Amino acid sequence: MDNEKLDVNTTIAILERIKDIIEANKDYLTELDSAIGDADHGINMNRGFSKAIEKVRNNQYFDIGSIFKDVAMSLMSTVGGAAGPLYGTFFMRASMKLAGHKEADLTLLAQAFREGLNGVIALGKAQPGDKTMVDALIPAIDALETAAKEGSSLKDGLAKALAMAEKGMKDTIPLVAKKGRASYLGERSAGHQDPGATSSYLILKAFYEALEN
Amino acid sequence: MDNEKLDVNTTIAILERIKDIIEANKDYLTELDSAIGDADHGINMNRGFSKAIEKVRNNQYFDIGSIFKDVAMSLMSTVGGAAGPLYGTFFMRASMKLAGHKEADLTLLAQAFREGLNGVIALGKAQPGDKTMVDALIPAIDALETAAKEGSSLKDGLAKALAMAEKGMKDTIPLVAKKGRASYLGERSAGHQDPGATSSYLILKAFYEALEN
Amino acid sequence: MKKLINDVEKVVAESLSGLAKAHADMVKLHPSVRAVLRADSPREKVAVISGGGSGHEPMHGGYVGFGMLDAACPGEVFTSPTPDQMYEAAKVVDGGKGILFIVKNYTGDIMNFQMAADMLAAEGIHVEQVVINDDVAVEDSLYTAGRRGVGGTVLAEKIVGAKAEEGGTLEEVKRMCEHVNANVRSMGMALSPCTVPAAGKPTFELGPDEMEIGIGIHGEPGRHRMKIKPAREIVEMLTSAIVEDLPFKAGDEVLAFVNGMGGTPLSELYIVYNDLSDFLGKKGIKIARSLVGDYITSLEMQGCSITLLRLDDEMKRLWDAPVCTPGLRWGM
Amino acid sequence: MKKLINDVEKVVAESLSGLAKAHADMVKLHPSVRAVLRADSPREKVAVISGGGSGHEPMHGGYVGFGMLDAACPGEVFTSPTPDQMYEAAKVVDGGKGILFIVKNYTGDIMNFQMAADMLAAEGIHVEQVVINDDVAVEDSLYTAGRRGVGGTVLAEKIVGAKAEEGGTLEEVKRMCEHVNANVRSMGMALSPCTVPAAGKPTFELGPDEMEIGIGIHGEPGRHRMKIKPAREIVEMLTSAIVEDLPFKAGDEVLAFVNGMGGTPLSELYIVYNDLSDFLGKKGIKIARSLVGDYITSLEMQGCSITLLRLDDEMKRLWDAPVCTPGLRWGM
Ligand SMILES: Nc1ncnc2c1ncn2[C@@H]1O[C@H](COP(=O)(O)OP(=O)(O)O)[C@@H](O)[C@H]1O
Ligand SMILES: Nc1ncnc2c1ncn2[C@@H]1O[C@H](COP(=O)(O)OP(=O)(O)O)[C@@H](O)[C@H]1O
Ligand SMILES: [Mg+2]
Ligand SMILES: [Mg+2]
Ligand SMILES: [Mg+2]
Ligand SMILES: [Mg+2]
């Protein structure tokens, strides 16, 4: 396992970490979703990443793109709701950038994430400030790219991305939702943190923490 | 109004009093019925006596039997449940004894009540100790007859009957119900006072109190 | 108390008015007493009449129509109807072939229907009565009120209604009703109590992890209170009591009826049906017909009841016969 | 949480299994993905497929059968189904005449159905989609998720299913679905919240004297919370919003649909229908057809929704056409 490059083993370790973090935060995410949605986000994400890690554990990989692709397919066919196709698309589009690569440095990872984010925006049509996962992902991936340009280490780059994701996530609190179920609440959606922005933050946290060890 | 004889005016005053007492105890009777029955006894009795007094108020009477008969018909067609036919029968059978009488002394009243009670027993087939209204009515009417034989005043007779009804009512508490809805509870019906015995006691109480004034 | 009502005194009247307006092609209300009548009655057949306390909707008003009831007489919530209702309803739907009263075994129902039967007999109208008493939760004895009439009543009304519709005589229709009653057993349970509108509070209390087994349909408490269990174990408890009682035997064909108490989602009733099907399968009892849904309820109570009816060919044929009522409809 | 279930992870699977066992004459389950299929499909007609989160039973699985849906794809409770479900279901029920997806307007549903449509298109199967968005409680705007699909979906599935059954082309069937959607409006309210089994607690809290107006069907909170009111005033609030929106006018003929959210007694729905009938009568709007009951629910939520569909002769004919599904049945 190499902490400066994302290789197959590191990627699998990250997925294990995502699964653990999502599982640990299942009730928290569901609670956030019950305030402004339909109380299933944590349940859905947990189901998805449990299936994804199962699939990944049972396979042999020679490039990291294939891992991302299997994750994408698992999420797509098990999460459902809005988050399923969105995260499925994120990992699918990222996997296309990573296809054939035995490892990724910060620059490649930033490119893959940008592709993923573009997929999410194309599918969900959310604008920044609409109170969705996009509000955590955009600043995080912007930071990742900047760090890559500045020649940061993978770990430092993810640390900066994570900090921006956290800020983006918290900044969703006062927003009035314009997309997804929370939008039905109109003004009443303000004052609550967006569940999808929170799960995006947690996924990035897992990337960072898995590399830390 | 004569306190030693039940004339038309006294009988109407008694009915007003029954209506008031039942209304005041509507929730209490319903609560007793909710413990071992279906939570409607107070509601049913209140509906019945409200209708009965309405009918009686709108009529002119020349004998007390006709009043009892109108009460019987009202109860029969508005109370429903078990209590409707039972109290309907009580007043109907009593009215037959009182038919044509402008007034009743203690002896005649005791005879009328005995007839009524016999009707209740014939219809409902309850034995003493089955935890029904019969458990209040039997000792009360026994006492009424004894008092009549002893030459008591109407008021004293009713006082004795009322005391016995109260005892009979309270004595239903430890009993296991054998008739009516409470019987479905088996042993669990013990420890609760029977709603029908309670309404019988309240009706006798109204007789007594109306005469007291 | 949270209810979609206007006035606790008017819940039955307004609900019946809504029923009649929504299903004017099938039912109408009696002009003077509280009774739901077939829109097309009277016809030359045995008239089948049922009734009982309200709060069990769609029973009985929802079962008035072709192939089922000719009239239903609803009392106040959980309170037997009064004799004048059955008397007046019978006078309208009587087609000269006699009348069958289907009565659930409750002291009040028995007495009120009996009084109506006496009043009608006095006018030369031939009335027969069958008392349904299928609830195995209640100990039966000559010296008690006996078993309650519950889910079996719905099946009896359908099958007996079909028998009357196809031209059965009063004697035949009555015998079929007794036959259904002899072959049907039920038991119910509740996860939560219900609230009689006029009473304003729940008929009993249940802890957050408790359920009540052997519940009736009037919000009366059941026989046992216990910690809540998985659906599979609840089904086993209820169905074991039912199967042992008749008893139902391997090879028997049954109609399996999973009934919701009013506040239970249909999805849960299907889970119960799934477990019931497994349970009966293991006993070698064959489900030949089924019914799943809210058919005899207790206001908003959460819970279910299970009813099994041992079928023969005639009962199957009568069950399958067309029926067109607000609450049960097929074949037309 | 009190529910008749065995395992929070298995509620959907076991419930579907019960549905399929109870109605084997009408429906069967797909062997590999979670989908309810017509027992007799495929046939040479346009196949109509719907789906969405579970918890709304009988919708959608209960609407599979003659004259309505060819397949239903249920997701987890309140969670959109995944594309593989619609994809595999479509491959089974495709009769070569094309497929219509009836989709409720929720971000997740839209995206998952779209993905399935793309996958099918890639294999040369012609799929059209109509998105139902009848909930007037939600402000509509190009820049938001738009209105939800609620009660109108049930009516669309019935009418569109009949159009497909009588041999309509994909284009015609799609146009009918758009026509229904253009003429239908709904609004709902809740007296109590519901509990997603896997979440274990209510989706929101309501005080003992509060109700929530403008509720959706996913236990999501509504737009206004207020003190509970008599049914008549609730009907007026919901129906005014509906009538003003289309707008419905004096002389219009409508289908009036009073829907229960799952935990509301039928008797209360009839009270609501009674008030609705009065309200529309005063406005000169004529009820030509009606539907009262639990047809699109939110688990055990107490509350109701009102849906009005402006009818024309063709919609009336298609509404009256025979339908034979577990949840809706007449004419056969
Ligand atoms: N159009 C969209 N674009 C991006 N993200 C979205 C969009 N709609 C919803 N989301 C995200 O999805 C999250 C909800 O996911 P989830 O609860 O799993 O789905 P559902 O709303 O279908 O129940 C929201 O918190 C939001 O972050
Ligand atoms: N067979 C019977 N004989 C005498 N009294 C009876 C009988 N059955 C029931 N009762 C009386 O009726 C009371 C219940 O009346 P009520 O609640 O109005 O009727 P229901 O049980 O039909 O709801 C009981 O408390 C009991 O005193
Ligand atoms: Mg959600
Ligand atoms: Mg009672
Ligand atoms: Mg009663
Ligand atoms: Mg969801």
mmCIF file of N, CA and C and ligand atoms in Angstrom, chain B residues 33 38 40 44 81-82 181, chain C residues 77-80 218, ligand 5:
data_model
loop_
_atom_site.group_PDB
_atom_site.id
_atom_site.type_symbol
_atom_site.label_atom_id
_atom_site.label_comp_id
_atom_site.label_asym_id
_atom_site.label_seq_id
_atom_site.Cartn_x
_atom_site.Cartn_y
_atom_site.Cartn_z
ATOM 1 N N ASP B 33 -66.736 1.141 31.206
ATOM 2 C CA ASP B 33 -66.967 0.220 30.084
ATOM 3 C C ASP B 33 -65.699 0.038 29.250
ATOM 4 N N ASP B 38 -66.563 -1.979 25.757
ATOM 5 C CA ASP B 38 -66.204 -1.300 24.513
ATOM 6 C C ASP B 38 -66.419 0.210 24.589
ATOM 7 N N ASP B 40 -68.658 2.432 25.553
ATOM 8 C CA ASP B 40 -69.798 3.183 25.021
ATOM 9 C C ASP B 40 -70.973 3.289 25.987
ATOM 10 N N ASN B 44 -74.074 5.711 25.334
ATOM 11 C CA ASN B 44 -75.369 5.125 24.957
ATOM 12 C C ASN B 44 -76.485 5.542 25.911
ATOM 13 N N GLY B 81 -76.913 -1.480 21.705
ATOM 14 C CA GLY B 81 -76.053 -2.281 22.573
ATOM 15 C C GLY B 81 -76.868 -3.238 23.422
ATOM 16 N N ALA B 82 -76.260 -3.699 24.512
ATOM 17 C CA ALA B 82 -76.972 -4.601 25.413
ATOM 18 C C ALA B 82 -77.922 -3.806 26.294
ATOM 19 N N ARG B 181 -70.166 -8.285 27.140
ATOM 20 C CA ARG B 181 -68.831 -8.158 26.574
ATOM 21 C C ARG B 181 -67.712 -8.456 27.556
ATOM 22 N N VAL C 77 -71.182 3.881 16.907
ATOM 23 C CA VAL C 77 -69.881 3.230 16.912
ATOM 24 C C VAL C 77 -69.816 2.190 18.038
ATOM 25 N N PHE C 78 -69.567 0.953 17.655
ATOM 26 C CA PHE C 78 -69.426 -0.185 18.585
ATOM 27 C C PHE C 78 -70.686 -0.451 19.400
ATOM 28 N N THR C 79 -71.816 0.010 18.936
ATOM 29 C CA THR C 79 -73.066 -0.182 19.679
ATOM 30 C C THR C 79 -74.084 -0.854 18.756
ATOM 31 N N SER C 80 -74.703 -1.905 19.236
ATOM 32 C CA SER C 80 -75.686 -2.615 18.413
ATOM 33 C C SER C 80 -76.743 -1.659 17.892
ATOM 34 N N HIS C 218 -64.193 -4.562 18.846
ATOM 35 C CA HIS C 218 -64.845 -3.410 19.473
ATOM 36 C C HIS C 218 -63.916 -2.667 20.391
HETATM 37 MG MG MG E 5 -71.341 -1.444 22.652
#
